PDB file of C-alpha atoms and ligand atoms in Angstrom:
ATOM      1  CA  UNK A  34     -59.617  20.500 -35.057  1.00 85.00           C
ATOM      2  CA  UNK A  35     -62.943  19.606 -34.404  1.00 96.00           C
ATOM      3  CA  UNK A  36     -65.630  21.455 -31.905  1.00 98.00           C
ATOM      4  CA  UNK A  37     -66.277  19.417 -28.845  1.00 98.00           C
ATOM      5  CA  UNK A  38     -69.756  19.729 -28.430  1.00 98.00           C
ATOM      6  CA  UNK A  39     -69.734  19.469 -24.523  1.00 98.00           C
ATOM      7  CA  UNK A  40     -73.212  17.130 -23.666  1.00 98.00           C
ATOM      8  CA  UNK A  41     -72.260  17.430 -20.090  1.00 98.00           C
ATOM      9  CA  UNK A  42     -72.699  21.304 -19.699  1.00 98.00           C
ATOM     10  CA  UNK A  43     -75.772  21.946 -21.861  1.00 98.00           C
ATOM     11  CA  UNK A  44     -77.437  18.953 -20.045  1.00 98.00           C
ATOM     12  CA  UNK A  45     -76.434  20.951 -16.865  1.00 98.00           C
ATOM     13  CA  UNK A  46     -78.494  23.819 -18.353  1.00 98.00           C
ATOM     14  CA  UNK A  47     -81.217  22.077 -19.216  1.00 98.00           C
ATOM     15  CA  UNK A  48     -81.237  20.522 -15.689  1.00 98.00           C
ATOM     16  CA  UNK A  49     -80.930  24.253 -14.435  1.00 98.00           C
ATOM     17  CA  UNK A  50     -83.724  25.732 -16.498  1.00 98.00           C
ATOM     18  CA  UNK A  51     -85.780  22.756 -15.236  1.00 98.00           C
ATOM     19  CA  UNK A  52     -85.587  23.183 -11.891  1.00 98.00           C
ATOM     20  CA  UNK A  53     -85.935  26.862 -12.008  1.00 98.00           C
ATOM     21  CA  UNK A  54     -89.301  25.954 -14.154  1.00 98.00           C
ATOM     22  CA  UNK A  55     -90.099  23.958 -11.234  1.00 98.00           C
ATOM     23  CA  UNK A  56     -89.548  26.350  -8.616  1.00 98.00           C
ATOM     24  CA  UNK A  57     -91.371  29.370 -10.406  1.00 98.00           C
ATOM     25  CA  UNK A  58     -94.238  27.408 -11.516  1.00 97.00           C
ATOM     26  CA  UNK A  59     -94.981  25.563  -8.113  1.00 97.00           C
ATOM     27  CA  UNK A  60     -94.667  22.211 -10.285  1.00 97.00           C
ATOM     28  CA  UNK A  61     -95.515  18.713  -8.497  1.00 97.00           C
ATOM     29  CA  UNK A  62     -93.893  16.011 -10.381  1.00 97.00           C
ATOM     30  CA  UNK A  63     -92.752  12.353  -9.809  1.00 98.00           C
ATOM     31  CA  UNK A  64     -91.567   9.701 -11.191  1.00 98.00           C
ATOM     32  CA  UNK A  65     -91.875   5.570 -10.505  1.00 98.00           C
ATOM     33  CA  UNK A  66     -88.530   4.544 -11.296  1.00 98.00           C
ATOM     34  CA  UNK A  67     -88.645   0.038 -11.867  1.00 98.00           C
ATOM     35  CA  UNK A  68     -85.672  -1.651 -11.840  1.00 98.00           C
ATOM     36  CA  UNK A  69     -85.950  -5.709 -12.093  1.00 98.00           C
ATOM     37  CA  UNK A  70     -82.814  -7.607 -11.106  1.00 97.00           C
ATOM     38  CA  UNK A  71     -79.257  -5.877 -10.314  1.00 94.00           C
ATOM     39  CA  UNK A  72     -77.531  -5.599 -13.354  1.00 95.00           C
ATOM     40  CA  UNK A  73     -74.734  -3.636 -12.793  1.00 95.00           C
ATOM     41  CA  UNK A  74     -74.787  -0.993 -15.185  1.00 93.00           C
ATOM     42  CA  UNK A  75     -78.602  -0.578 -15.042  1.00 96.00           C
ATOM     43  CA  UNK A  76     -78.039   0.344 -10.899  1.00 97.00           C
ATOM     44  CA  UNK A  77     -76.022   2.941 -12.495  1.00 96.00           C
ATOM     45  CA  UNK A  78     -78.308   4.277 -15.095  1.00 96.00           C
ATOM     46  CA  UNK A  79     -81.125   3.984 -12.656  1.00 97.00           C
ATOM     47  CA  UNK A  80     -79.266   5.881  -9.378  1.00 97.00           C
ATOM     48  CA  UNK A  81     -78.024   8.637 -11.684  1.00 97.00           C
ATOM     49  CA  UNK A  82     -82.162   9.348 -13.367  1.00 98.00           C
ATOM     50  CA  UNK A  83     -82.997   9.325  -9.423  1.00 98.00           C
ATOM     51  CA  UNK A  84     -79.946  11.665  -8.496  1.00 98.00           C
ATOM     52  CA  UNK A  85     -81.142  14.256 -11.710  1.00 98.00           C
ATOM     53  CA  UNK A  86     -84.546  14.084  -9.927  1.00 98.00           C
ATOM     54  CA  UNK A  87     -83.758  15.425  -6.952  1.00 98.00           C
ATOM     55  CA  UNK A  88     -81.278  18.056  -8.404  1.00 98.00           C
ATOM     56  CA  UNK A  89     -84.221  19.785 -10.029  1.00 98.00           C
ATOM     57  CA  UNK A  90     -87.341  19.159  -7.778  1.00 98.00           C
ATOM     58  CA  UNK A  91     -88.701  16.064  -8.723  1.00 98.00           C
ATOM     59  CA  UNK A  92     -90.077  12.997  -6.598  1.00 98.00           C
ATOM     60  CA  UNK A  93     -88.662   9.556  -7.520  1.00 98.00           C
ATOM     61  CA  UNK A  94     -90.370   6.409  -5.931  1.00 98.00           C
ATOM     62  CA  UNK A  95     -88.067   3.461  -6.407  1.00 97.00           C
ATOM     63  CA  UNK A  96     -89.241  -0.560  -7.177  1.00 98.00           C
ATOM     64  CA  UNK A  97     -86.309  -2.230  -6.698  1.00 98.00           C
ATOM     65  CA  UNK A  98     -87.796  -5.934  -7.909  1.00 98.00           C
ATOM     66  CA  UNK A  99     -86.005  -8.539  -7.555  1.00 98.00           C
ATOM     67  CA  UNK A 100     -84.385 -11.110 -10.112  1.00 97.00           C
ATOM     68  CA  UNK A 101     -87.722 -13.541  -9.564  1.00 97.00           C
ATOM     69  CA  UNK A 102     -90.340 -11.393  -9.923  1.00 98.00           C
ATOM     70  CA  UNK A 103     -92.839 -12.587 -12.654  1.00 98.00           C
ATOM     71  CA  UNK A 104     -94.441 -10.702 -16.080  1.00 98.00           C
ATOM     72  CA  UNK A 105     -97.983 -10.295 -13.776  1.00 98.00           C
ATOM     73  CA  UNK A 106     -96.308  -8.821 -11.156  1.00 98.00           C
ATOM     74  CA  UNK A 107     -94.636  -6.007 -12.792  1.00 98.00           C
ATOM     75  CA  UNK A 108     -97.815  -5.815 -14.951  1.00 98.00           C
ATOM     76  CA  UNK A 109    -100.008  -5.553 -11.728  1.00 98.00           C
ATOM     77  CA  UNK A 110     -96.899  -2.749 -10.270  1.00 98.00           C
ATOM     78  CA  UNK A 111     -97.625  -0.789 -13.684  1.00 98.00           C
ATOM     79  CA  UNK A 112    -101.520  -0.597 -13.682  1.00 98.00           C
ATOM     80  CA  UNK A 113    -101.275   0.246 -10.064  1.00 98.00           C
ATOM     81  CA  UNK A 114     -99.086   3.327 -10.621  1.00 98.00           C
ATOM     82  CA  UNK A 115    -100.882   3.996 -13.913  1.00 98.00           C
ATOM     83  CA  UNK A 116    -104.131   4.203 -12.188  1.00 98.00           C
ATOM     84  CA  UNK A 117    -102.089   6.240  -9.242  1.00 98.00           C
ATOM     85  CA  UNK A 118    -103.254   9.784  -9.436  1.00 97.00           C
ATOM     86  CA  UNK A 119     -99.442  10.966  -7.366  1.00 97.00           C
ATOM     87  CA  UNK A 120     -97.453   9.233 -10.458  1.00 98.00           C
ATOM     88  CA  UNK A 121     -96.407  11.742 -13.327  1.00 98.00           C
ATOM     89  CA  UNK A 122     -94.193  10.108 -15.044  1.00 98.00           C
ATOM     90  CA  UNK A 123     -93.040   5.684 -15.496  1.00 98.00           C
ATOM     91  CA  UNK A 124     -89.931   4.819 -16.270  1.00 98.00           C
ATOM     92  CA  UNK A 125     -89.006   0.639 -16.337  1.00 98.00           C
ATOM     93  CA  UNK A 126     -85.404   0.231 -16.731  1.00 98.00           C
ATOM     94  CA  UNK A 127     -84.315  -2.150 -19.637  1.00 97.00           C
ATOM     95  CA  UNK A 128     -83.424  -4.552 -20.198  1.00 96.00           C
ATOM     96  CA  UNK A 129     -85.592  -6.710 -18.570  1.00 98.00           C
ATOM     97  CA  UNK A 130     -84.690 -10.124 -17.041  1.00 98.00           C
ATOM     98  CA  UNK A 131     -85.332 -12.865 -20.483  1.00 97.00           C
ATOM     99  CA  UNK A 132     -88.610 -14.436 -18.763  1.00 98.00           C
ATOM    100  CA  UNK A 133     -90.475 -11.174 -18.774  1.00 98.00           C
ATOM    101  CA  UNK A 134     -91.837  -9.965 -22.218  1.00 98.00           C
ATOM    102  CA  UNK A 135     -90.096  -6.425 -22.624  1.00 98.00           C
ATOM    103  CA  UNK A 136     -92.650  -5.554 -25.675  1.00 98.00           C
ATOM    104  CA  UNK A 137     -95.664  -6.288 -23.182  1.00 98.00           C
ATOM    105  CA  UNK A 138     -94.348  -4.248 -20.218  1.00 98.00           C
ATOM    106  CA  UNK A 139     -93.942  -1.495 -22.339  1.00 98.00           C
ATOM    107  CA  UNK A 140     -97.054  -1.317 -23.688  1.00 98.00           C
ATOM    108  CA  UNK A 141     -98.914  -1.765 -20.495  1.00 98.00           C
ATOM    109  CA  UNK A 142     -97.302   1.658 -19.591  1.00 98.00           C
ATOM    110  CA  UNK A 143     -99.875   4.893 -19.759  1.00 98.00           C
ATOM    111  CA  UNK A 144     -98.703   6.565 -23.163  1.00 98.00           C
ATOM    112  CA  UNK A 145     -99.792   9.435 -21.169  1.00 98.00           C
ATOM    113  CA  UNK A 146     -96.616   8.510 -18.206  1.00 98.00           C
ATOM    114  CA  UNK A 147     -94.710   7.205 -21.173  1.00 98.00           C
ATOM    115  CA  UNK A 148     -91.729   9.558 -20.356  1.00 98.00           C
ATOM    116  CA  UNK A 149     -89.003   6.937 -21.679  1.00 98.00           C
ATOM    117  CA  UNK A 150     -91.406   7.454 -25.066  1.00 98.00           C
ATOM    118  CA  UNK A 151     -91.277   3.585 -25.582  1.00 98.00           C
ATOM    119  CA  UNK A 152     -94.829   3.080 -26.010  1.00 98.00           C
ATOM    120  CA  UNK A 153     -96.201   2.692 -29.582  1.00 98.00           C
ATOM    121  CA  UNK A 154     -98.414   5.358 -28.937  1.00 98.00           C
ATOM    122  CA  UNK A 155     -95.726   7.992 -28.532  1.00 98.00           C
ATOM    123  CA  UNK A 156     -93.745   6.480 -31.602  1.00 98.00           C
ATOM    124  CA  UNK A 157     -96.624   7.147 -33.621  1.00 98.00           C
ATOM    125  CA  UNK A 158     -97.047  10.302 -32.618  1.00 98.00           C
ATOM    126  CA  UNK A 159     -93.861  10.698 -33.433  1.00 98.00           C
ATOM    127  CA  UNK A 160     -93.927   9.435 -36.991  1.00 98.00           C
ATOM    128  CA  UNK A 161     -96.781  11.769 -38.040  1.00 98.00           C
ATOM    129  CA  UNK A 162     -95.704  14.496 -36.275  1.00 96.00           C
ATOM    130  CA  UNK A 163     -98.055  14.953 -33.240  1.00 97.00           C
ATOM    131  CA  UNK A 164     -96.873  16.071 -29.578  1.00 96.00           C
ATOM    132  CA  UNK A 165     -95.934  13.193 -27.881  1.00 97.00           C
ATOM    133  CA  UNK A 166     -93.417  11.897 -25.736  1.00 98.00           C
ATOM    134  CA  UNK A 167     -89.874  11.758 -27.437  1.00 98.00           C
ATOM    135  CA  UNK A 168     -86.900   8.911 -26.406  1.00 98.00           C
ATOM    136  CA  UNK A 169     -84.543  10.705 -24.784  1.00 98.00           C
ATOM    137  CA  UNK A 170     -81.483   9.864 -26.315  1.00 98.00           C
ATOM    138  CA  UNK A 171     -82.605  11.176 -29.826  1.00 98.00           C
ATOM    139  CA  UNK A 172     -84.568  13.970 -28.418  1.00 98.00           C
ATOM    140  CA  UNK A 173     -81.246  14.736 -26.446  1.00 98.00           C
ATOM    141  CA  UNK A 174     -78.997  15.032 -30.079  1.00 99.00           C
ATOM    142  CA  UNK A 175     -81.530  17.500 -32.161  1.00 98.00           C
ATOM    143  CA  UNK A 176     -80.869  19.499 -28.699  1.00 98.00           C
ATOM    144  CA  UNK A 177     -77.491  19.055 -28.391  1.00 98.00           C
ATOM    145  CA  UNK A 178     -77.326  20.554 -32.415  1.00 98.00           C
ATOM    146  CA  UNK A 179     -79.601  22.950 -31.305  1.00 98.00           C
ATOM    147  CA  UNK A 180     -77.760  24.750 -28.637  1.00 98.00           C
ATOM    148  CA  UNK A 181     -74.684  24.151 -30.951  1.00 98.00           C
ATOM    149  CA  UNK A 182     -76.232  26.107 -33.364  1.00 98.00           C
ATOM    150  CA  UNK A 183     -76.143  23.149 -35.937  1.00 98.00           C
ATOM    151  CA  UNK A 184     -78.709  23.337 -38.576  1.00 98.00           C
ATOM    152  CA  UNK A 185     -80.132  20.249 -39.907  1.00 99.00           C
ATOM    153  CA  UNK A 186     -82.440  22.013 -42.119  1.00 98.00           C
ATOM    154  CA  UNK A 187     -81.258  20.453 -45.756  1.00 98.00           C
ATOM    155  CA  UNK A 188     -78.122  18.598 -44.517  1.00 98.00           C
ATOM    156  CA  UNK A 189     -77.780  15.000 -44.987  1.00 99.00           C
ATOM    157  CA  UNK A 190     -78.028  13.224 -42.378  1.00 99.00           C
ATOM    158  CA  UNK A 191     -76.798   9.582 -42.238  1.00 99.00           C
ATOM    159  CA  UNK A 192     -77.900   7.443 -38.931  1.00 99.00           C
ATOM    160  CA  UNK A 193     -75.781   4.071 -37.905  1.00 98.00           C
ATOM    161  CA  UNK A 194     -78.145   2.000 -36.586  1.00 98.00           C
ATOM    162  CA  UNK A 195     -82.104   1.138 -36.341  1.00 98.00           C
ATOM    163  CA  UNK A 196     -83.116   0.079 -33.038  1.00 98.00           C
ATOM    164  CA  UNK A 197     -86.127   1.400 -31.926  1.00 97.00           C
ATOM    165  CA  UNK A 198     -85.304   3.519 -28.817  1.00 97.00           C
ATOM    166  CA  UNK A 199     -82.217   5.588 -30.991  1.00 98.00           C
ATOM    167  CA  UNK A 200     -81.779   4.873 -34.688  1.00 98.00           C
ATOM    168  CA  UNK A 201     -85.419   4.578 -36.022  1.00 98.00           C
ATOM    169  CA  UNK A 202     -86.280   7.941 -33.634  1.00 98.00           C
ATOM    170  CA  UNK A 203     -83.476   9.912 -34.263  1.00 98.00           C
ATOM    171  CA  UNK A 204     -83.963   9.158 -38.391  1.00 98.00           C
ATOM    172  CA  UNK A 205     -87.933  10.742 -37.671  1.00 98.00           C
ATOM    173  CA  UNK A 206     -86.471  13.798 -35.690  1.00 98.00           C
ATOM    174  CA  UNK A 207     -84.022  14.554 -38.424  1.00 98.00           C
ATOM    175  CA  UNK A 208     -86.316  14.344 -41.114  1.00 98.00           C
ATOM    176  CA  UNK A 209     -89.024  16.271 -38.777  1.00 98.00           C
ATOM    177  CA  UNK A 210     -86.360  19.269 -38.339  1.00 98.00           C
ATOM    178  CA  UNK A 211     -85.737  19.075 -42.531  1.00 98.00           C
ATOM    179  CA  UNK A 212     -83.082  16.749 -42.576  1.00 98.00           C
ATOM    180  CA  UNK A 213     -82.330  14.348 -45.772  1.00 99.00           C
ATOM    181  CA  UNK A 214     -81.916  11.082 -43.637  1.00 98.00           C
ATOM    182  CA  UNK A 215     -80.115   7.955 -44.203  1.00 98.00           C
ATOM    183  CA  UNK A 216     -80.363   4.836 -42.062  1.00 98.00           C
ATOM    184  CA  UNK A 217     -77.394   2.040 -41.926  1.00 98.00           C
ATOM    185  CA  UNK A 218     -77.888  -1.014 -40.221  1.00 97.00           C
ATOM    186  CA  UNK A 219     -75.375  -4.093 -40.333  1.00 95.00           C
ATOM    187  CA  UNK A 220     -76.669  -5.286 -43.896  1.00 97.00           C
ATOM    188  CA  UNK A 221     -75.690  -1.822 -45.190  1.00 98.00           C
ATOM    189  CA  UNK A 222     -73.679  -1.985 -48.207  1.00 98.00           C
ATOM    190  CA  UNK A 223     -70.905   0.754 -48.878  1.00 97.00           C
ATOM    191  CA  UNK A 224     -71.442   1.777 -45.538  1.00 98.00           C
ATOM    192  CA  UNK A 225     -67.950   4.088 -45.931  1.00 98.00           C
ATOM    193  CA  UNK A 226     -69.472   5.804 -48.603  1.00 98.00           C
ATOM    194  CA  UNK A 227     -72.394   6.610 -47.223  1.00 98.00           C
ATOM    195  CA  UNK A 228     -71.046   7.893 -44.075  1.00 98.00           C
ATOM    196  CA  UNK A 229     -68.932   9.975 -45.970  1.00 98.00           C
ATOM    197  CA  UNK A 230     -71.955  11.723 -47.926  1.00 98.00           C
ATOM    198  CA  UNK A 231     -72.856  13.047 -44.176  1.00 99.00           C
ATOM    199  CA  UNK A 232     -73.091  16.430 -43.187  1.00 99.00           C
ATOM    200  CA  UNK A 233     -74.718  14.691 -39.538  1.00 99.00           C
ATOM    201  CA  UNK A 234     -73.620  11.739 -38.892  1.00 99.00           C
ATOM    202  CA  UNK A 235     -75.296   9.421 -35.936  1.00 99.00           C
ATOM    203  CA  UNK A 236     -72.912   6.588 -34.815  1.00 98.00           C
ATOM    204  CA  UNK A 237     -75.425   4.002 -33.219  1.00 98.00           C
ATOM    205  CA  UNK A 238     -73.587   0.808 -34.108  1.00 97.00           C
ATOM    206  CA  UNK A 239     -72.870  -1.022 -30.819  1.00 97.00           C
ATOM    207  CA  UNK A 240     -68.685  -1.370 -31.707  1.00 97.00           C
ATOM    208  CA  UNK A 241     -66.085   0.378 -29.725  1.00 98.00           C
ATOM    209  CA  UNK A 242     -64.235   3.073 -32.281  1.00 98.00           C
ATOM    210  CA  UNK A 243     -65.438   1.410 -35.279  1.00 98.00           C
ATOM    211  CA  UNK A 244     -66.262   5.076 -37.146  1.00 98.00           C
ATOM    212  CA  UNK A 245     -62.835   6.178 -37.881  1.00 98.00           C
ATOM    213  CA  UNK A 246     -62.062   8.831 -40.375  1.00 98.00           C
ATOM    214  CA  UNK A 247     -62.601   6.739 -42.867  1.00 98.00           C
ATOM    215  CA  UNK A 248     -66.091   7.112 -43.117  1.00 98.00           C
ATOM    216  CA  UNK A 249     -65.982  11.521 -42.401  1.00 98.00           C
ATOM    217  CA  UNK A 250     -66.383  14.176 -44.910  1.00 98.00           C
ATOM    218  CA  UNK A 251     -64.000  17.155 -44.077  1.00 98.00           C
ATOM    219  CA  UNK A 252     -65.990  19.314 -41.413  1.00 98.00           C
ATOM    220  CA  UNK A 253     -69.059  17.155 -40.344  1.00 99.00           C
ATOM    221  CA  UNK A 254     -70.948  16.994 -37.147  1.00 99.00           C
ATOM    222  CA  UNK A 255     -69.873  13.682 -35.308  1.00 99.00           C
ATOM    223  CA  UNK A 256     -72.310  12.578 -33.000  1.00 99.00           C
ATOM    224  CA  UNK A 257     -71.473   9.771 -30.933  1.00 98.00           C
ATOM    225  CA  UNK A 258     -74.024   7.402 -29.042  1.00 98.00           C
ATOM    226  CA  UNK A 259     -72.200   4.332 -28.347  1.00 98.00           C
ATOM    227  CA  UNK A 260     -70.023   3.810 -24.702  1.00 96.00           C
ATOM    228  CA  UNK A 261     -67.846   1.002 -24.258  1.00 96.00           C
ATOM    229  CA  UNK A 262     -65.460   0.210 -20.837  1.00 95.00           C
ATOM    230  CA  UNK A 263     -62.552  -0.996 -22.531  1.00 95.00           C
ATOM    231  CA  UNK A 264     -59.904  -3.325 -20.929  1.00 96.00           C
ATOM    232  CA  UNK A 265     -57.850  -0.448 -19.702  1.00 95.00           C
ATOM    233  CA  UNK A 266     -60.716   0.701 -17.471  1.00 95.00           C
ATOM    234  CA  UNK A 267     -61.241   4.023 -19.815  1.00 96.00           C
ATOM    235  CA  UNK A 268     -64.365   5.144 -21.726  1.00 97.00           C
ATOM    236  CA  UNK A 269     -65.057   4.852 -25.617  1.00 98.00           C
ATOM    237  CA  UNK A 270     -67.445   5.254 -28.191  1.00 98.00           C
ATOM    238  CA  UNK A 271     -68.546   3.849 -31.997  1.00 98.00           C
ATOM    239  CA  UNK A 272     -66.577   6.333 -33.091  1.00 98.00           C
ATOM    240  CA  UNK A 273     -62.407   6.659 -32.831  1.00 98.00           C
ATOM    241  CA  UNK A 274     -62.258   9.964 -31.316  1.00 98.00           C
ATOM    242  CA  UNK A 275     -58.444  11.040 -32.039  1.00 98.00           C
ATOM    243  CA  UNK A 276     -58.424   9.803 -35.497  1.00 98.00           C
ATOM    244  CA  UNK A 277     -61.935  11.376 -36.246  1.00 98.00           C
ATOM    245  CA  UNK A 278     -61.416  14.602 -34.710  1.00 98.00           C
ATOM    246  CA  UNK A 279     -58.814  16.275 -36.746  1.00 98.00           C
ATOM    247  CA  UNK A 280     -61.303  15.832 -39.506  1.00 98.00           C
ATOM    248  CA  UNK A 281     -64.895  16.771 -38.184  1.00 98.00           C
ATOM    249  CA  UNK A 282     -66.400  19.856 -37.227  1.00 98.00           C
ATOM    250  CA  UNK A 283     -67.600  19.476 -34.073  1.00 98.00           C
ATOM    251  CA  UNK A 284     -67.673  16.330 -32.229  1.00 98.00           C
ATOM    252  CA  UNK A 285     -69.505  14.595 -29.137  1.00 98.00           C
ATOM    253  CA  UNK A 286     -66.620  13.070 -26.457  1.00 98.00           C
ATOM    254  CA  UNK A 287     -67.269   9.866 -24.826  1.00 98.00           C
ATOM    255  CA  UNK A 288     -68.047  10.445 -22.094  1.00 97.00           C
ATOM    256  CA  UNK A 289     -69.369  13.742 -21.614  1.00 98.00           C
ATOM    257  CA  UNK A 290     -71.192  13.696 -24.720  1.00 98.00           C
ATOM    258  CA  UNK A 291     -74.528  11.942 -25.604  1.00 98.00           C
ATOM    259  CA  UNK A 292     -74.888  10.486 -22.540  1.00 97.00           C
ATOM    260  CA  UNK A 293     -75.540  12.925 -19.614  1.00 98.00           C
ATOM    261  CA  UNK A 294     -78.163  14.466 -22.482  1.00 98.00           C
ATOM    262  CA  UNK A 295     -80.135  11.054 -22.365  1.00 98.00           C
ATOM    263  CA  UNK A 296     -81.688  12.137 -18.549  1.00 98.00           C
ATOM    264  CA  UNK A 297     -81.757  15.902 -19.100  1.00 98.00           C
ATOM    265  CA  UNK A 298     -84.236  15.132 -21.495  1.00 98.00           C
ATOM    266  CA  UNK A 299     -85.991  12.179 -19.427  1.00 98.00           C
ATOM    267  CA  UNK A 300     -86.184  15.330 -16.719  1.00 98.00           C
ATOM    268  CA  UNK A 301     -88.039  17.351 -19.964  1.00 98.00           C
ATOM    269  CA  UNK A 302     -90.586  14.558 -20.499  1.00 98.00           C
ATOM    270  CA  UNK A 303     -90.813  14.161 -16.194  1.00 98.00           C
ATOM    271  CA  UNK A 304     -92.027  18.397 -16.347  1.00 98.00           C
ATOM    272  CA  UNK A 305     -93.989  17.804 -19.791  1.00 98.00           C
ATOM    273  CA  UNK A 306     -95.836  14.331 -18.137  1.00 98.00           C
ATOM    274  CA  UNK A 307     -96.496  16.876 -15.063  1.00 97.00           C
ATOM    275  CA  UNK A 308     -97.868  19.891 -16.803  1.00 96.00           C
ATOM    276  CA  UNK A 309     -99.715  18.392 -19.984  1.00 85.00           C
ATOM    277  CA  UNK A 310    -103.221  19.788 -20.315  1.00 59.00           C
ATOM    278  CA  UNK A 311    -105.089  17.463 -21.750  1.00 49.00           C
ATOM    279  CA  UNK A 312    -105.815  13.612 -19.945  1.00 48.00           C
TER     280      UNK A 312
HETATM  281  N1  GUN B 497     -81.809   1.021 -20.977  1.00 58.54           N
HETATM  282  C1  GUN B 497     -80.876   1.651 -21.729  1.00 58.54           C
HETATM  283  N2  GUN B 497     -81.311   2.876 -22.074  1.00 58.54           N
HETATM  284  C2  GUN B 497     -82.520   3.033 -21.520  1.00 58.54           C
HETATM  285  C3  GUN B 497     -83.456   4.102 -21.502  1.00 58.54           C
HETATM  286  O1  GUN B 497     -83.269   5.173 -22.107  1.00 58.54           O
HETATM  287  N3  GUN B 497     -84.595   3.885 -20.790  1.00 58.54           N
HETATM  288  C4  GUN B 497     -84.841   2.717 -20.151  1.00 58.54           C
HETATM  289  N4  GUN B 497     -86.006   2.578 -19.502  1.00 58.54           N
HETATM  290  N5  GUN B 497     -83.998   1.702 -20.146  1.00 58.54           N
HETATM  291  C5  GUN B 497     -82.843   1.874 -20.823  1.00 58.54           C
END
């Protein structure tokens, strides 16, 4: 049986040696959190990156915009609280309603309050390996295979899915930490066999338990991004849990597993946005 690699408790710690950071450094830090609209799931997302703020001594100021607000106005919100000497860190919650331009708001954002790492700036960085600000989610898995003592230091590494704020990311961090990296997308052929080459494998596909062990090699790392409400009310993932775990590793649950790692590490880029030397 697998290893459950448990997201929920080492985001805990990271939230814990955050706040302790915080507390013995004297740091000031806060973060503009913009929400557009009242989709549902975003009020979720957005309540729970304010909550993790206040659990390890940051400030949150909310913009809770409503469903008409235009593509100046949110530009105008962002240069004001880029040009706002109190604001660390800028965080717009996507999506965005379809009559604002999500590409534009996001690169209106300071790369250096960039702490969602959106920007092109900080995806550069990324590519060629400078410091930058790191999407969360990805920057959340190398650290949940960190603290699982995982190497990815000459393991393949296959990635399902391309999208720019987890698939094309986490493929860069793998390969920056040594990893041989493979990215699927929907017009991948032989996707089985691929899958099954992987020592990591990255479920970013968007389907509810569409990974079964079909597509394992006996004893890999399982790492599953995807969460799904399914008609029972429960919780699932891109990857079928039961019939994948007898065969993995170690495994990330849904929920409990990606997820709570995606704001520990928004909380890391909050402390780095607050403390970064150079402006
Ligand atoms: N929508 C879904 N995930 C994210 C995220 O990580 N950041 C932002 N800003 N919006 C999201």
């Amino acid at each position: 049986m697998a290893k459950l690699i448990d997201g929920k408790l080492i985001s805990s710690q990271i939230k814990d040696e955050l706040k302790n950071k915080i507390e013995n450094e004297g740091i000031s830090a806060t973060l503009a959190v913009i929400q557009v609209g009242n989709d549902p799931a975003s009020t979720v997302y957005v309540g729970n990156k304010k909550k993790a703020c206040e659990y390890i001594g940051i400030g949150s100021k909310s913009f809770e915009l409503g469903d008409n607000t235009t593509e100046d106005e949110l530009l105008a919100l962002i240069d004001r609280l880029n040009d706002d000497e109190m604001i660390n860190g800028i965080l717009v919650q996507l999506p965005l309603p379809s009559h604002i331009d999500e590409k534009k708001i996001i690169n209106r954002i300071s790369p250096l309050k960039d702490v969602d790492g959106f920007h092109p700036w900080s995806v550069g960085n990324l590519c060629i390996g400078q410091e930058g600000f790191v999407s969360c989610t990805p920057a959340g898995i190398i650290e949940l295979l960190k603290r699982s003592d995982i190497k990815i230091e000459g393991k393949e590494c296959v990635v399902i899915g391309r999208s720019n704020i987890v698939g094309k990311p986490m493929a860069l961090l793998l390969l920056a930490n040594n990893g041989t990296v493979t990215v699927c997308h929907s017009k991948t052929k032989n996707l089985k066999d691929i899958c099954k080459r992987a020592d990591i494998l990255v479920a970013a596909v968007g389907k509810p338990k569409m990974i079964n062990s079909e597509y394992i090699k006996e004893g890999a790392t399982v790492i599953d991004v995807g969460i799904h409400r399914m008609d029972d009310g429960k919780l699932c993932g891109d990857v079928d849990f039961d019939d994948v775990s007898p065969h993995a590793g170690a495994i990330t649950p849904v929920p409990g597993g990606v997820g709570p790692m995606t704001i520990a590490m928004l909380m890391v880029n909050c402390v780095q946005a607050a403390t970064r030397k150079e402006r």
